[in-house]
Short mmCIF file of N, CA and C in Angstrom, two decimals:
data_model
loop_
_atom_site.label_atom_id
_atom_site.label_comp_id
_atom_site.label_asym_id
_atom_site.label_seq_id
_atom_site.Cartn_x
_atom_site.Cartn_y
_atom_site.Cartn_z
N UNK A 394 0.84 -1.16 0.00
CA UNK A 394 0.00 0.00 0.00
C UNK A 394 0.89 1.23 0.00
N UNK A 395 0.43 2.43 -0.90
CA UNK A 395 1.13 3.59 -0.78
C UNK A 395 0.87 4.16 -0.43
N UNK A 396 1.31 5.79 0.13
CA UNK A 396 0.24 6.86 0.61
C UNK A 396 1.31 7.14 2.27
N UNK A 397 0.89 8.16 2.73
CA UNK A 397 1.17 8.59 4.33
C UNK A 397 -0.05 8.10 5.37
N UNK A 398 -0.79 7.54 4.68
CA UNK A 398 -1.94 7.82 5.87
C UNK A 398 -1.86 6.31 6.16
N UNK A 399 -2.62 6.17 7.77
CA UNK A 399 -2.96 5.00 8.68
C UNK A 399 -3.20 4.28 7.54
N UNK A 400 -3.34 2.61 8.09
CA UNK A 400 -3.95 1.84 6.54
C UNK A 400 -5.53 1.54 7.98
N UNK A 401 -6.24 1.14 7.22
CA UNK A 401 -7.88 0.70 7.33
C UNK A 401 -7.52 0.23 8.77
N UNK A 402 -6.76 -0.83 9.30
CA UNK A 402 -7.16 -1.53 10.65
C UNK A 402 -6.42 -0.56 11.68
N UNK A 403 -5.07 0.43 11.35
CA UNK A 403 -5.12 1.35 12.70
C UNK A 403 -6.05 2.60 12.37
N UNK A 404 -6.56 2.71 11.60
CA UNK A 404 -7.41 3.90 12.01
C UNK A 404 -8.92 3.39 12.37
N UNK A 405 -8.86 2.44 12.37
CA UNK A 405 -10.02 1.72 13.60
C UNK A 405 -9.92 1.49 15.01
N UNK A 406 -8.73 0.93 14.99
CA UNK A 406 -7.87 0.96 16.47
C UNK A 406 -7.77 2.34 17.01
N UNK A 407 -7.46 3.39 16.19
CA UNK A 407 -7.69 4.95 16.60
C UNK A 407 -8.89 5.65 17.17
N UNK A 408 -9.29 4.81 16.55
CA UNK A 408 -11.17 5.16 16.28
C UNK A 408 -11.71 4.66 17.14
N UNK A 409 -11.10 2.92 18.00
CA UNK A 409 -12.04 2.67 19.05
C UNK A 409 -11.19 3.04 20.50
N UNK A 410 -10.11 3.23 20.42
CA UNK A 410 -9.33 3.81 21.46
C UNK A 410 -9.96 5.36 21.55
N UNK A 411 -10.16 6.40 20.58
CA UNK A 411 -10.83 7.27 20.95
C UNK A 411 -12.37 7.57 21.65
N UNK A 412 -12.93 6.23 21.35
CA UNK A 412 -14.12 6.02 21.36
C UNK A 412 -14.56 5.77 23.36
N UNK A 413 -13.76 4.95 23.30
CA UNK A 413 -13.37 4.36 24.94
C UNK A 413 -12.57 5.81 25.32
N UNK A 414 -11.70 6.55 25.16
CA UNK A 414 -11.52 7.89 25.90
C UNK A 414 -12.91 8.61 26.36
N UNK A 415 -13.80 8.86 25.14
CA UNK A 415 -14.75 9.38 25.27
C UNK A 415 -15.57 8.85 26.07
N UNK A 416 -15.98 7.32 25.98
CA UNK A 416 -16.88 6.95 27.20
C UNK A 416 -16.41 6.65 28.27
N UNK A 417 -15.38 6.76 28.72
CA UNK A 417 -14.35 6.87 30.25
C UNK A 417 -14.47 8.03 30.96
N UNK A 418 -14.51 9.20 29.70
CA UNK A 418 -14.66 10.42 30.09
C UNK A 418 -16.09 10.96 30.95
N UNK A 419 -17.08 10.33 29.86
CA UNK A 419 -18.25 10.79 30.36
C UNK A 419 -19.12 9.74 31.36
N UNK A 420 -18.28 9.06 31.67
CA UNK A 420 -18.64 7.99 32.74
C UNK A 420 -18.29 8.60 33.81
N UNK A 421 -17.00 9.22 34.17
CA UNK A 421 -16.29 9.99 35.11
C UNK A 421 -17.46 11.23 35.48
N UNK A 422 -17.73 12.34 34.23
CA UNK A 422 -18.98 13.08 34.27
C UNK A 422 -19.95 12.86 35.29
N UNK A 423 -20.37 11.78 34.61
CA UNK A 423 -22.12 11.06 35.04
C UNK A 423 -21.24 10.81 36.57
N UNK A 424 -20.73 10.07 36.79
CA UNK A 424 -19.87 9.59 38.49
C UNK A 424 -19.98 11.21 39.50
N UNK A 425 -19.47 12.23 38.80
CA UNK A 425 -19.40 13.55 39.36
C UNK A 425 -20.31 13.90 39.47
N UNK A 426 -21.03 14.28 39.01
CA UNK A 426 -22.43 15.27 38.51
C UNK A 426 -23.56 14.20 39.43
N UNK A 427 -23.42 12.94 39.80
CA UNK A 427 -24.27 12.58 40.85
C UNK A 427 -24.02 12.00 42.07
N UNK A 428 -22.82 12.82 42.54
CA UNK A 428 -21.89 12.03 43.77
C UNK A 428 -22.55 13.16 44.53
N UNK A 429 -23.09 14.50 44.53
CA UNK A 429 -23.48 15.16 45.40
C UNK A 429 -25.34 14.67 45.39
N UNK A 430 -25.88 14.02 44.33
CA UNK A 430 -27.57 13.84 44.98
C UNK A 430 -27.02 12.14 45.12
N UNK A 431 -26.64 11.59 45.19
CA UNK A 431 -26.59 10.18 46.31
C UNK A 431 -26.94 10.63 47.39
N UNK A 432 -27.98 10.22 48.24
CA UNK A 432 -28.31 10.20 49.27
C UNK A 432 -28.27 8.85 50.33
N UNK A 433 -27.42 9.40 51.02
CA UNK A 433 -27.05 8.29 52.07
C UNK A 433 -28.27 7.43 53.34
N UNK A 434 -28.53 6.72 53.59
CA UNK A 434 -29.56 6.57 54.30
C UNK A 434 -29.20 6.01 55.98
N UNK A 435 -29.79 6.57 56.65
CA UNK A 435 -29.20 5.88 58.32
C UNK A 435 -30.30 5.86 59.17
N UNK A 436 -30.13 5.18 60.11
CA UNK A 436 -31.00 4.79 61.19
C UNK A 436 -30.46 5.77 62.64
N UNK A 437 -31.40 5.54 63.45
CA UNK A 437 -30.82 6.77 64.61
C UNK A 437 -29.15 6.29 65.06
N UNK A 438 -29.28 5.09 65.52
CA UNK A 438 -28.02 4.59 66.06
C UNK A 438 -27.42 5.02 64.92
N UNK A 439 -27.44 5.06 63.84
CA UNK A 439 -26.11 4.75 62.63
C UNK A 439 -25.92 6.20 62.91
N UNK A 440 -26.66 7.17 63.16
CA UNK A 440 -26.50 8.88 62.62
C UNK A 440 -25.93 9.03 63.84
N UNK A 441 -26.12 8.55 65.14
CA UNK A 441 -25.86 9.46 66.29
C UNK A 441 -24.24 8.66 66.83
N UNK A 442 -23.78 7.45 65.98
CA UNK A 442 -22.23 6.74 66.30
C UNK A 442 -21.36 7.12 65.21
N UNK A 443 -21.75 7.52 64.11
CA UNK A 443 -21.13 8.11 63.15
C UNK A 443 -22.32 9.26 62.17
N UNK A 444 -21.89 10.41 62.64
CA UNK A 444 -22.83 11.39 61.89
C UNK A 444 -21.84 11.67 60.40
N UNK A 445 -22.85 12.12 59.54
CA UNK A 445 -22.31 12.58 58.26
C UNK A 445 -22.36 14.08 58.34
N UNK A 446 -21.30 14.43 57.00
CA UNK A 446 -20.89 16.05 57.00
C UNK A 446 -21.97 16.59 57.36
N UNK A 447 -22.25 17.92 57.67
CA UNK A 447 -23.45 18.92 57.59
C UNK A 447 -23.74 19.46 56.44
N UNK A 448 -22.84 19.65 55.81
CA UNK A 448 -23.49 20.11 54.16
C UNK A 448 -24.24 18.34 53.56
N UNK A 449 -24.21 17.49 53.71
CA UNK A 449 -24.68 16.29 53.33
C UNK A 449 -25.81 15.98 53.10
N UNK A 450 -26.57 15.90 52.29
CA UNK A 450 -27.93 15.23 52.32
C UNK A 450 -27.81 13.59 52.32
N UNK A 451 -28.52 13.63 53.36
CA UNK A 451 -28.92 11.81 53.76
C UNK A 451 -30.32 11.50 54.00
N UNK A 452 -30.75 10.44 54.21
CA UNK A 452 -32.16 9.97 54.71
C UNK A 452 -31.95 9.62 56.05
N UNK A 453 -33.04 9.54 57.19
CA UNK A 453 -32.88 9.28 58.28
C UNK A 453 -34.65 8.10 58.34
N UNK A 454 -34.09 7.60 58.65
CA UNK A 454 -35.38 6.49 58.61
C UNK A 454 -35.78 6.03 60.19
N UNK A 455 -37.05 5.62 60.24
CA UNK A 455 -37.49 4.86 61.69
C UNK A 455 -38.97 5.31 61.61
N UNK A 456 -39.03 5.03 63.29
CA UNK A 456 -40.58 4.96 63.43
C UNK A 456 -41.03 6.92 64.39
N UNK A 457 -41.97 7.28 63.96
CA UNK A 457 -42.02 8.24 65.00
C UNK A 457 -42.69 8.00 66.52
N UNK A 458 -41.93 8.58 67.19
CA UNK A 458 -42.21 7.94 68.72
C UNK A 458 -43.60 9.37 68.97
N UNK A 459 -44.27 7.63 69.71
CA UNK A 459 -45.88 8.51 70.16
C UNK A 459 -45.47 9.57 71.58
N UNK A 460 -45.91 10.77 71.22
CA UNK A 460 -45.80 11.38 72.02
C UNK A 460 -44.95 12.56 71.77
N UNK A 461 -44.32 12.57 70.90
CA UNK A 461 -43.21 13.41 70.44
C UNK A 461 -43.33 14.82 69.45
N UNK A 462 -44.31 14.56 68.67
CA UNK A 462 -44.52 15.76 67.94
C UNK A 462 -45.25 16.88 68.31
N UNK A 463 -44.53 18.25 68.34
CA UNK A 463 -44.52 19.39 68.13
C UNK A 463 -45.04 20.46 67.63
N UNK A 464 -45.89 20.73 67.04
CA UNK A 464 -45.97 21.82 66.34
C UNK A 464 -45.28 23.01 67.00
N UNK A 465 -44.61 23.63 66.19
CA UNK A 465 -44.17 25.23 66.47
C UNK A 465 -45.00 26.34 66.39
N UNK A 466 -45.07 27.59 67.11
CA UNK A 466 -45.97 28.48 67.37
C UNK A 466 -46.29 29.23 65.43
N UNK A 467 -45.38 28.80 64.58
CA UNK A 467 -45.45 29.30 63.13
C UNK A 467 -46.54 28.06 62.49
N UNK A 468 -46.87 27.58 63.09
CA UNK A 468 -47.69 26.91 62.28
C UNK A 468 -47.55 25.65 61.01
N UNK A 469 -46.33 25.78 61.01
CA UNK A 469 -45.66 24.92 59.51
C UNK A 469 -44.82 23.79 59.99
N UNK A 470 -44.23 24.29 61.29
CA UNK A 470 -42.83 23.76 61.78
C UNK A 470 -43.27 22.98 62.74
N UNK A 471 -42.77 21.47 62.53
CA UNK A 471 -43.44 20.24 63.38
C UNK A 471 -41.97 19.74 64.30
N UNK A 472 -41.73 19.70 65.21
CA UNK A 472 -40.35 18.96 65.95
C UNK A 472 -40.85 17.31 66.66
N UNK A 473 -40.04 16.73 65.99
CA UNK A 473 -40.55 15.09 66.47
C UNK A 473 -39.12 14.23 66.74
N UNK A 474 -39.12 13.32 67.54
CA UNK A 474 -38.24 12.17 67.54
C UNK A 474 -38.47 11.14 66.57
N UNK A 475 -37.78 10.35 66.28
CA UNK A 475 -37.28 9.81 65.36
C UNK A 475 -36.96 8.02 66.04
N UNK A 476 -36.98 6.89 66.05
CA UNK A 476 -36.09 6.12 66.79
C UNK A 476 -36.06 4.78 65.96
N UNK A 477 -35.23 3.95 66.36
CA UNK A 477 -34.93 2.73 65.56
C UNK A 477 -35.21 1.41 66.23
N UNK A 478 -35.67 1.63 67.54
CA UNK A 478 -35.95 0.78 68.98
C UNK A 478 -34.66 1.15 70.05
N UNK A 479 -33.46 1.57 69.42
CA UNK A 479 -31.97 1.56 70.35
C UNK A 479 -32.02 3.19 70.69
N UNK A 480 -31.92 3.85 69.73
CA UNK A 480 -31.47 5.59 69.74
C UNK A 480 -33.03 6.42 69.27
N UNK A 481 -32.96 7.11 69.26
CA UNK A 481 -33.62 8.65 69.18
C UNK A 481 -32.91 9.50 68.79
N UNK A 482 -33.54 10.33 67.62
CA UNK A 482 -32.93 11.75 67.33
C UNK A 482 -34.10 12.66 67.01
N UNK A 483 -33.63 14.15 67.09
CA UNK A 483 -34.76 15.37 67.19
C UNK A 483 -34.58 15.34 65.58
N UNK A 484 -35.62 16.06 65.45
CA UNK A 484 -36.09 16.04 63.93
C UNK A 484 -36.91 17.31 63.47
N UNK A 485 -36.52 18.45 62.80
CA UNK A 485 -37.09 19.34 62.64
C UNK A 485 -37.77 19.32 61.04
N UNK A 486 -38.83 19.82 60.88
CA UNK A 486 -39.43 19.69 59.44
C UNK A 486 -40.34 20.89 59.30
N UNK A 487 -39.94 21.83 58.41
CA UNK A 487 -41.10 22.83 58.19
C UNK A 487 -42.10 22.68 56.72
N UNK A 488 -43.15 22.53 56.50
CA UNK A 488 -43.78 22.60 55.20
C UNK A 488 -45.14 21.84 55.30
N UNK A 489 -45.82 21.40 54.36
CA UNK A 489 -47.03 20.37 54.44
C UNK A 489 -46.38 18.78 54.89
N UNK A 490 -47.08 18.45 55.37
CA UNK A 490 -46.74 16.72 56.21
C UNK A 490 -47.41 16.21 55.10
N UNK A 491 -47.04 14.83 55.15
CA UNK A 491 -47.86 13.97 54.42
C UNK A 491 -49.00 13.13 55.18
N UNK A 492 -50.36 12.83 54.54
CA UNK A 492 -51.83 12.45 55.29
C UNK A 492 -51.03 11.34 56.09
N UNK A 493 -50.31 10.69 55.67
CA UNK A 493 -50.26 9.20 56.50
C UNK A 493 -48.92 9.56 57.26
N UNK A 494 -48.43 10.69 57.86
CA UNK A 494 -47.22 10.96 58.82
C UNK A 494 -48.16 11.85 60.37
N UNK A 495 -48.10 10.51 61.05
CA UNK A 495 -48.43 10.31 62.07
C UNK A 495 -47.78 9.55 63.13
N UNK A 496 -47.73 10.00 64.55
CA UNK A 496 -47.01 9.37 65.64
C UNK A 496 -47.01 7.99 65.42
N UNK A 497 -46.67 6.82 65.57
CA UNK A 497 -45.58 5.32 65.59
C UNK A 497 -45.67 5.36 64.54
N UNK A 498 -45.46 6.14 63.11
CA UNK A 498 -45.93 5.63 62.27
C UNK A 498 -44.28 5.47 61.41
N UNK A 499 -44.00 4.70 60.67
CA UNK A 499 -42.82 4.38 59.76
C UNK A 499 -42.51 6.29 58.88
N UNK A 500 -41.37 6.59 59.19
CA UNK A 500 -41.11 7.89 58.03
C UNK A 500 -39.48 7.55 57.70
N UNK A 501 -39.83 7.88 56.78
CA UNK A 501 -38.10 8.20 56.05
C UNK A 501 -37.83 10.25 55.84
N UNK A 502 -37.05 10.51 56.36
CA UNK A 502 -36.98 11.94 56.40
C UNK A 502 -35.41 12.96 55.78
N UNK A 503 -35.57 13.08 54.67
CA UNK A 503 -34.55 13.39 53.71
C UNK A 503 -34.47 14.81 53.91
N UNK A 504 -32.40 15.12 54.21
CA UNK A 504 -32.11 16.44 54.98
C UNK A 504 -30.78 16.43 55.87
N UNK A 505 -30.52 17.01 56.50
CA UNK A 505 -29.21 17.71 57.24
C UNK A 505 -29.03 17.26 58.07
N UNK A 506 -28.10 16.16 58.77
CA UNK A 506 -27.67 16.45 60.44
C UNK A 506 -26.98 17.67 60.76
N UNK A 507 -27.13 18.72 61.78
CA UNK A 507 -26.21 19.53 62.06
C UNK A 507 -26.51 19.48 63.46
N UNK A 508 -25.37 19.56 64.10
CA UNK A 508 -24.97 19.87 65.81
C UNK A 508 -26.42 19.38 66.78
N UNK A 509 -26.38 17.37 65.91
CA UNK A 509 -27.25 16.95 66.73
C UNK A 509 -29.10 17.03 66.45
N UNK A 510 -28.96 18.14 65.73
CA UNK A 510 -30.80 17.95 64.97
C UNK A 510 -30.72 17.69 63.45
N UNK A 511 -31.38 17.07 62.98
CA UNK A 511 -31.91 16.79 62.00
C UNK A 511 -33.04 17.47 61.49
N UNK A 512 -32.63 18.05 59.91
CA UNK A 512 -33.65 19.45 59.59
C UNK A 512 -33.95 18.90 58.21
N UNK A 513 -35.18 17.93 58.13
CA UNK A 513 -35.69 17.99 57.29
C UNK A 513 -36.60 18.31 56.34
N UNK A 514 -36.35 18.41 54.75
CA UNK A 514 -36.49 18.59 53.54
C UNK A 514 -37.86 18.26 53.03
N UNK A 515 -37.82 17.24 53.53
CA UNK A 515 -38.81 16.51 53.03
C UNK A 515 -39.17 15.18 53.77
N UNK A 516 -40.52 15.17 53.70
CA UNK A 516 -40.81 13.51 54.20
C UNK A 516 -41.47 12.61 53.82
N UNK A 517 -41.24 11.50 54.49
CA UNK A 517 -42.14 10.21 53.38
C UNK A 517 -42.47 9.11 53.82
N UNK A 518 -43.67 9.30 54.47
CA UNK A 518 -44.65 8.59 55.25
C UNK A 518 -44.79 7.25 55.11
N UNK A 519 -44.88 6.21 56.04
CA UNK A 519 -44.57 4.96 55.35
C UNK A 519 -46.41 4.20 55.81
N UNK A 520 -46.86 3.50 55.12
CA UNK A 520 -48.27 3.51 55.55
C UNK A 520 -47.89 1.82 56.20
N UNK A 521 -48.46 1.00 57.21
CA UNK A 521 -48.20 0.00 57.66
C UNK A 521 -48.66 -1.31 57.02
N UNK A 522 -48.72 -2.61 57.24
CA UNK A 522 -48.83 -3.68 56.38
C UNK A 522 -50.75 -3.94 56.26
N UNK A 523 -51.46 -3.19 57.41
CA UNK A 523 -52.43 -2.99 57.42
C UNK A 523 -53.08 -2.26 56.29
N UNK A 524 -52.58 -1.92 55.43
CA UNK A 524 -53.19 -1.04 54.43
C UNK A 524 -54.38 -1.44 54.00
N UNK A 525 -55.47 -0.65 53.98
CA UNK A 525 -56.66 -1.03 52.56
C UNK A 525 -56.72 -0.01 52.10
N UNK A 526 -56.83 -0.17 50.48
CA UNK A 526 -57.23 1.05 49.85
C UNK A 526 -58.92 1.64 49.99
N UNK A 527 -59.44 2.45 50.04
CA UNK A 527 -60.76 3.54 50.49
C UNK A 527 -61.83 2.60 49.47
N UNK A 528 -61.12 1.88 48.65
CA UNK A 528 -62.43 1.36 47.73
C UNK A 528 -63.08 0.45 48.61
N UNK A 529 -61.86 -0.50 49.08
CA UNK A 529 -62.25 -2.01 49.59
C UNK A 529 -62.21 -1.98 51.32
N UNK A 530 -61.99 -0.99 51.48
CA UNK A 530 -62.45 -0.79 53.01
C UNK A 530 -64.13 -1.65 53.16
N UNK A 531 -64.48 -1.99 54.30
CA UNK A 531 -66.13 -2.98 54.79
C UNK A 531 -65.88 -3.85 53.67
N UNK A 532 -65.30 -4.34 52.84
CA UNK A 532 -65.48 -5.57 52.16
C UNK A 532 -64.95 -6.86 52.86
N UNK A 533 -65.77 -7.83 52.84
CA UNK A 533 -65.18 -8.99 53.37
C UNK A 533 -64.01 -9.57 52.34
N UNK A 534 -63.45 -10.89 53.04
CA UNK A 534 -62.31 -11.44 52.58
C UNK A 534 -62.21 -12.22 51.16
N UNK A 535 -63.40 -12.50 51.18
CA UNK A 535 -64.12 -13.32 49.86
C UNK A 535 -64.55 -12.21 48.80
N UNK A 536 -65.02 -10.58 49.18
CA UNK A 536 -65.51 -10.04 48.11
C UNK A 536 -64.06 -9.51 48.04
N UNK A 537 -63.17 -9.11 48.59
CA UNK A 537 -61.89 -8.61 48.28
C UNK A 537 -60.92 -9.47 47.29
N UNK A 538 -61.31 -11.11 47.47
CA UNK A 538 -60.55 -11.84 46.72
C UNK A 538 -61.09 -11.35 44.88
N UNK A 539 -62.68 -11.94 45.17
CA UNK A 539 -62.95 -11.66 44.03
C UNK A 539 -62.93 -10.04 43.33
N UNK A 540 -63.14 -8.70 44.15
CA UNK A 540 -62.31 -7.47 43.81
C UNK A 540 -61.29 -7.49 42.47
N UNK A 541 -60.10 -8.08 43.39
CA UNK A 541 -58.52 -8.26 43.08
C UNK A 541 -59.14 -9.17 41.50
N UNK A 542 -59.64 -10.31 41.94
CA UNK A 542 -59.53 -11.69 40.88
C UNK A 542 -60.41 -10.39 39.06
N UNK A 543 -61.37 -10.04 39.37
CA UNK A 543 -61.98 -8.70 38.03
C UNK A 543 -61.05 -7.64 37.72
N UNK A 544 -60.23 -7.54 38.69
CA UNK A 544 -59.11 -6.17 37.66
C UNK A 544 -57.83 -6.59 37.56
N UNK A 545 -57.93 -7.92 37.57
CA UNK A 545 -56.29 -8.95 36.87
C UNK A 545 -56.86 -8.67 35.07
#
């Protein structure tokens, strides 16, 4: 073959070695660009034996202990404990609650540890294994089967 240029099989080899730069590159990207919304998740014991940064967003999960919630004189701002059966932590939340965030009730609560309180963002009510949906509430066990068995 004559000529200066690559022949056909290294400028493929060029071509997929550049190719793999490029998706190494933007793998690295995508790795960066979502290493700050990973959200870490912990239980009271886990947050209160090893707390995470304060700039950090994490989840804090458990049950809310009966007896514990707060409302603040602003009206928005609810202060509750938090616990896992071992630990307890304070828990601050300002905004609309969700219908099913109620005392023992399961929450996951996404937001800040700082100097011991927890100031959350947002929350997310966990409804218990008891659930019925509002349709099939007073239905017996037999009309609920057959319910379920008509909207398969």
């Amino acid at each position: 073959m004559t000529g200066t240029g690559l022949r056909a099989k290294h400028q493929r080899l060029v071509l997929l070695g550049v190719a793999l730069v490029v998706l190494l590159v933007a793998g690295l990207l995508a790795a960066w660009a979502l290493r700050n919304q990973a959200s870490y998740f912990y239980v009271p014991s886990e947050i209160l034996a090893k707390p995470p940064e304060a700039d950090r967003s994490v989840r804090l999960g458990g049950m809310v202990v009966r007896g514990s919630m707060k409302d603040a004189p602003d009206g928005v701002t609810v202060n509750f404990l938090v616990t896992d059966g071992k630990q307890q932590v304070p828990v601050r939340f300002a905004g609309i609650r969700p219908a099913l965030f109620v005392e023992g009730s399961g929450v996951v609560a996404e937001g800040h540890w700082t100097n011991g309180l927890f100031t959350a963002d947002n929350l997310l009510a966990k409804h218990d294994e008891k659930y019925t949906p509002r349709e099939m509430q007073g239905m017996t066990t037999d009309q609920a089967h057959k319910t379920i068995a008509e909207t398969k």
